[in-house]
PDB file of C-alpha atoms in Angstrom:
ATOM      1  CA  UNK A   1      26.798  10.133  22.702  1.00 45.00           C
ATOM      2  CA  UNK A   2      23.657   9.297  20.403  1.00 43.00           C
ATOM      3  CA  UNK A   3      20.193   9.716  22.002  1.00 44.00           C
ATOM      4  CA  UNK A   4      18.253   6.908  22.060  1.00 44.00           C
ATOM      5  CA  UNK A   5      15.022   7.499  19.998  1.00 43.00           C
ATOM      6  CA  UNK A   6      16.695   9.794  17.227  1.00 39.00           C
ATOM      7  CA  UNK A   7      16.115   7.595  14.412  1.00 38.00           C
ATOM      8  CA  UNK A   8      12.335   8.133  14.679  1.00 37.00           C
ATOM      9  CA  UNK A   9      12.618  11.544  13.162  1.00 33.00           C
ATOM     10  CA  UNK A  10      13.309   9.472  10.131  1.00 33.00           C
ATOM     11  CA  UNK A  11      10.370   7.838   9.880  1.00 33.00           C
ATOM     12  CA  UNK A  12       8.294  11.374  10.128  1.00 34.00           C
ATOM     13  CA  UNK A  13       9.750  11.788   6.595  1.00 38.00           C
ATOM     14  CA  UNK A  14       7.518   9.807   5.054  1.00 43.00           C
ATOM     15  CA  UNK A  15       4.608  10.217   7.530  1.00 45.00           C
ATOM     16  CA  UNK A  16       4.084  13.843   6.046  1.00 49.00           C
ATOM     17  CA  UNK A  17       3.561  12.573   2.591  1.00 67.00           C
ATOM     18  CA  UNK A  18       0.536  10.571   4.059  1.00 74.00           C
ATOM     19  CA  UNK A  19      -2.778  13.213   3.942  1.00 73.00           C
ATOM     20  CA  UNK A  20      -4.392  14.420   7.556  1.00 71.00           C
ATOM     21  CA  UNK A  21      -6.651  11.999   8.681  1.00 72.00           C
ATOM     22  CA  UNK A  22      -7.722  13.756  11.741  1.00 73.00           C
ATOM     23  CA  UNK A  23     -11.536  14.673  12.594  1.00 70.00           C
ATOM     24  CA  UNK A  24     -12.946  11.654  11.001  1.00 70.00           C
ATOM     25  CA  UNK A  25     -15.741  12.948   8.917  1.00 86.00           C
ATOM     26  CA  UNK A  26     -14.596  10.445   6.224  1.00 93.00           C
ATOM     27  CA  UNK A  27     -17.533   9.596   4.016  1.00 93.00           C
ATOM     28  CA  UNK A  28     -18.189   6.899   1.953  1.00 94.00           C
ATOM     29  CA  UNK A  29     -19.796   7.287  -1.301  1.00 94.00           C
ATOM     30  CA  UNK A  30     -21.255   4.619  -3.626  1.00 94.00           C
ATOM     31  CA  UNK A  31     -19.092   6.013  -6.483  1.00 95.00           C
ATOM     32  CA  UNK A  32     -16.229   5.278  -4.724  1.00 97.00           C
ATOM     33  CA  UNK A  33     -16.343   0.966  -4.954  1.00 97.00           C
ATOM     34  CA  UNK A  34     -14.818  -1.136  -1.883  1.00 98.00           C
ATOM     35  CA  UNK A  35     -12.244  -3.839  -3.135  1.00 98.00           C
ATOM     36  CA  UNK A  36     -11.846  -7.016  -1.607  1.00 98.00           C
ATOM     37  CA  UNK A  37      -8.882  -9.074  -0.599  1.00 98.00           C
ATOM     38  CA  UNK A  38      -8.066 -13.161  -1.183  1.00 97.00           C
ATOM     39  CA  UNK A  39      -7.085 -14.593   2.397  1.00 96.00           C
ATOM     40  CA  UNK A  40      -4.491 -13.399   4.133  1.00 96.00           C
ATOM     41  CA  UNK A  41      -3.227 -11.780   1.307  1.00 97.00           C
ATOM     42  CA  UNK A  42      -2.567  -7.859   0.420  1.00 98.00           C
ATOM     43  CA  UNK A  43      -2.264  -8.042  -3.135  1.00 98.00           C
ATOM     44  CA  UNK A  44      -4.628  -6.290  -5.843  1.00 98.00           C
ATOM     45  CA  UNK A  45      -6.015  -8.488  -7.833  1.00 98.00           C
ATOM     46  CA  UNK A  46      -7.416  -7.490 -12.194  1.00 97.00           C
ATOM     47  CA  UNK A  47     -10.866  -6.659 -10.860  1.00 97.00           C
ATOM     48  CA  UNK A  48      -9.632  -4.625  -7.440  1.00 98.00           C
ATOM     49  CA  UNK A  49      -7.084  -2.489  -9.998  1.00 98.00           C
ATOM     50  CA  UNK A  50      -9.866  -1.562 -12.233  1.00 98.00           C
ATOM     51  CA  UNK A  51     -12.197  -1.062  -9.541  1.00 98.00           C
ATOM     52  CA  UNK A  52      -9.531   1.461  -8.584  1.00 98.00           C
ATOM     53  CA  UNK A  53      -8.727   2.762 -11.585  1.00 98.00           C
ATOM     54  CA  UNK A  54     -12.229   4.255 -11.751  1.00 98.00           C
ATOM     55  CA  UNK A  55     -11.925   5.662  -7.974  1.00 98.00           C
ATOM     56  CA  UNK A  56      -8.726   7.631  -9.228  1.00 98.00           C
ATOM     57  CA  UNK A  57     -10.475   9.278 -12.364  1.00 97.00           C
ATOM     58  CA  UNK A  58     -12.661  10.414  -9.905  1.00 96.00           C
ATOM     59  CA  UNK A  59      -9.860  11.325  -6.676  1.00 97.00           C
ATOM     60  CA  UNK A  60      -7.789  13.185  -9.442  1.00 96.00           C
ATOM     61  CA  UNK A  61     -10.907  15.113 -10.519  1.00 96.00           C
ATOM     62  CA  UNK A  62     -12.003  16.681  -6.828  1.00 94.00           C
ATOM     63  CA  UNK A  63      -8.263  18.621  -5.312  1.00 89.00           C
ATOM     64  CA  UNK A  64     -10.493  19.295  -2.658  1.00 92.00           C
ATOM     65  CA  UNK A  65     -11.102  16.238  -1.327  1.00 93.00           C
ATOM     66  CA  UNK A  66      -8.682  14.504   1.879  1.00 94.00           C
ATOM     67  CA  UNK A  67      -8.822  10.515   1.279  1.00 96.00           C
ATOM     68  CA  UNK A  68      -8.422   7.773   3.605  1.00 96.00           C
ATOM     69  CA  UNK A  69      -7.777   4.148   2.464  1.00 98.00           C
ATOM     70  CA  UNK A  70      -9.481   1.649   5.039  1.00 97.00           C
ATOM     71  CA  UNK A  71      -7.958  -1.443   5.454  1.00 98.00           C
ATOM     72  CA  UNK A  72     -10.154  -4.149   7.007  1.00 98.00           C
ATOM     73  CA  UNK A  73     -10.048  -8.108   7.639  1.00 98.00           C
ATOM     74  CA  UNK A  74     -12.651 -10.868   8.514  1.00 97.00           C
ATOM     75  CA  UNK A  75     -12.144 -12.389  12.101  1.00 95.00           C
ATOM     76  CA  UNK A  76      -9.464 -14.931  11.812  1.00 94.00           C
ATOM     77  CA  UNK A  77      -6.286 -14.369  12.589  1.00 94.00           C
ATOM     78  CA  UNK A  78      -5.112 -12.585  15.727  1.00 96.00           C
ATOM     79  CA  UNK A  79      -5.655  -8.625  16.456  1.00 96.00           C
ATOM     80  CA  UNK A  80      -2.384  -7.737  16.049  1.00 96.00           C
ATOM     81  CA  UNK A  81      -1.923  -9.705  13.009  1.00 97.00           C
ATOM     82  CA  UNK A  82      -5.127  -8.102  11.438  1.00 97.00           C
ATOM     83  CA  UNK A  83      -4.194  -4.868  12.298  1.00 97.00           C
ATOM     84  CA  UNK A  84      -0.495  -5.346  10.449  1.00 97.00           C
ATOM     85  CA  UNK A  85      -2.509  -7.144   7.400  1.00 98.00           C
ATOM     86  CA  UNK A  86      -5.132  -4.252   7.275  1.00 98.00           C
ATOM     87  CA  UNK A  87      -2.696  -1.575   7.032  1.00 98.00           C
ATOM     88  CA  UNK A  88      -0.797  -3.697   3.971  1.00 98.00           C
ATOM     89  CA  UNK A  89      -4.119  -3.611   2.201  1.00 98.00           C
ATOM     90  CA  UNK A  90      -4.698   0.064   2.915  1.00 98.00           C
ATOM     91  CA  UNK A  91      -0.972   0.801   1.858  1.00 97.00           C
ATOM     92  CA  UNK A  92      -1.549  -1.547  -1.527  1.00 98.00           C
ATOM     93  CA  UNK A  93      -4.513   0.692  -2.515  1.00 98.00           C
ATOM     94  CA  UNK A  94      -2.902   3.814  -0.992  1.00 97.00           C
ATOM     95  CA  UNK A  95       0.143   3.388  -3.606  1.00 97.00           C
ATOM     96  CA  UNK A  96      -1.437   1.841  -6.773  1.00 98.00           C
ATOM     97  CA  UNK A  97      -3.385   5.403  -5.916  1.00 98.00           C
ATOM     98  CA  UNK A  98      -0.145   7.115  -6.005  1.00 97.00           C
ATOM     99  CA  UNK A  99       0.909   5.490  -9.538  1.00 97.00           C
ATOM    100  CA  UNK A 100      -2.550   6.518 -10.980  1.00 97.00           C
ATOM    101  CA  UNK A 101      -1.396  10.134 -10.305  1.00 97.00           C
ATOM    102  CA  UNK A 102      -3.654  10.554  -7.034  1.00 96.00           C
ATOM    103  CA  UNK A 103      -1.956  12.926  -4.848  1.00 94.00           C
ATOM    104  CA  UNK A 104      -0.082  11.562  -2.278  1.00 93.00           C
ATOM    105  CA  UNK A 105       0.084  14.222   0.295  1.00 92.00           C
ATOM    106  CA  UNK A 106      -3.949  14.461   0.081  1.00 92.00           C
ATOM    107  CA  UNK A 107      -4.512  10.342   1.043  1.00 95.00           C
ATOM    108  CA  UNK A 108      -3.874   8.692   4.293  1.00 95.00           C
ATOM    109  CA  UNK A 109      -4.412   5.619   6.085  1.00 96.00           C
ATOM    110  CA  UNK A 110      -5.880   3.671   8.778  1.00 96.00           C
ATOM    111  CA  UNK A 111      -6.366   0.069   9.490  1.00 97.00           C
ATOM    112  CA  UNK A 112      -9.420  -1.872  11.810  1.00 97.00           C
ATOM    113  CA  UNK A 113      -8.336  -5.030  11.649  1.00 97.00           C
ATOM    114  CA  UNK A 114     -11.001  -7.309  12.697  1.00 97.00           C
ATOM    115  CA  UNK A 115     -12.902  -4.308  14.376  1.00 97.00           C
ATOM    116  CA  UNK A 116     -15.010  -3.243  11.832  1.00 96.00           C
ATOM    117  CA  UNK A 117     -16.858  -6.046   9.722  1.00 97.00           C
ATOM    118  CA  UNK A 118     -19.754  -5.724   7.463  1.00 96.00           C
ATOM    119  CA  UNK A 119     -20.879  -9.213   8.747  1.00 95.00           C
ATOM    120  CA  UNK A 120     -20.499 -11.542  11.022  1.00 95.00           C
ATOM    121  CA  UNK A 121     -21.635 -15.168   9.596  1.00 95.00           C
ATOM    122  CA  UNK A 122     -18.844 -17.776   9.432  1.00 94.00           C
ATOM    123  CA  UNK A 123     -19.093 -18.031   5.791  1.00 96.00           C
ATOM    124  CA  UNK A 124     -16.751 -17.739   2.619  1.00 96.00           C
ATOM    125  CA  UNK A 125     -18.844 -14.753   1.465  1.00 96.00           C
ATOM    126  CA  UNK A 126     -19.171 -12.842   4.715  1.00 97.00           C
ATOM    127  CA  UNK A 127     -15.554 -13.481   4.781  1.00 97.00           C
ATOM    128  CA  UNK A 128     -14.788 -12.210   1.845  1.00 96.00           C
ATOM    129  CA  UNK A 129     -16.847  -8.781   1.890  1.00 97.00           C
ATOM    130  CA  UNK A 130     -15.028  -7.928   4.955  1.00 98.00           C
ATOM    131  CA  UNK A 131     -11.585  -8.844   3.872  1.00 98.00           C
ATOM    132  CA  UNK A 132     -11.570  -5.200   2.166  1.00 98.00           C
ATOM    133  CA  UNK A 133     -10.662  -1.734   1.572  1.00 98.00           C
ATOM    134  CA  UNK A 134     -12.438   1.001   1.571  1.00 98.00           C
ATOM    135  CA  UNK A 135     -11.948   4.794   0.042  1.00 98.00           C
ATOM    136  CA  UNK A 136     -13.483   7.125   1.885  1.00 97.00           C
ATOM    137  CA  UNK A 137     -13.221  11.165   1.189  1.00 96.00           C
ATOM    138  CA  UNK A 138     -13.936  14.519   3.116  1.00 94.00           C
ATOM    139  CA  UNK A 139     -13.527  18.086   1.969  1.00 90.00           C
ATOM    140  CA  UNK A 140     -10.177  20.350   2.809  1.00 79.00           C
TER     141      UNK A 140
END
C-alpha cells in the first residue's frame, strides 16, 4: 500500500534550488530598484525587465550575497488571493533572475500579500507602488 503524503517529497526537489531565506536580515539597498506590477497581473513589463537587468549585473557580481525576491500587492483582493498573486510576482522576478545567469540556489522567495504596503491612500499611485517586488540581499 502507498502512504498517503509521499508525493510531497517531490515537491522538496525543487524547494532546494530556492536559496535559504531563514534569519531575515534581508536588506534593501537603493541599488537594487523595486519593480512594480499592472493590476492583478504577474507579468514583467519593458521597464520592470530592465530595471532587473541592472539588479542582475549587480547579483552576478557579489557570490556572497543570499537574495530574496518580495512579492507584494495593494489591498484589494482577498488575503489568500494576494498571498497566491504575491508569490507569482516574486517567482516572475525570481526566474527572469535565473535566465540573466543569477544563481538559482543563492535566491529565494517570500510573499506579503496585502501585509506589507508602502501606503495606504486609496489611490491609483499608492496602488501602484505597492503592487511590487522587491530584491533584497544578505551576506552568506
Amino acid at each position: 500500500s502507498t502512504i498517503p503524503g509521499l508525493d510531497i517529497q517531490e515537491s522538496t526537489d525543487t524547494a532546494s534550488l530556492e536559496g535559504d531565506i531563514r534569519g531575515g536580515d534581508f536588506q534593501s539597498l537603493e541599488v537594487l530598484k523595486t519593480v512594480t506590477f499592472d493590476y492583478d497581473r504577474y507579468e514583467l513589463s519593458e521597464e520592470a525587465r530592465a530595471a532587473l537587468q541592472a539588479n542582475a549585473v549587480l547579483l552576478k557580481a557579489r557570490k556572497d550575497w543570499n537574495v530574496l525576491v518580495e512579492g507584494h500587492c495593494d489591498d484589494r483582493g482577498t488575503i489568500e488571493y494576494n498571498l497566491a498573486l504575491g508569490q507569482k510576482r516574486a517567482k516572475s522576478v525570481r526566474d527572469y533572475y535565473v535566465r540573466l545567469g543569477v544563481p538559482e540556489g543563492s535566491m529565494g522567495t517570500i510573499s506579503y500579500g496585502e501585509e506589507k504596503p508602502l501606503c495606504s491612500e486609496q489611490t491609483d499611485a499608492c496602488w501602484l507602488s505597492n503592487r511590487r517586488a522587491e530584491t533584497k540581499v544578505k551576506g552568506k
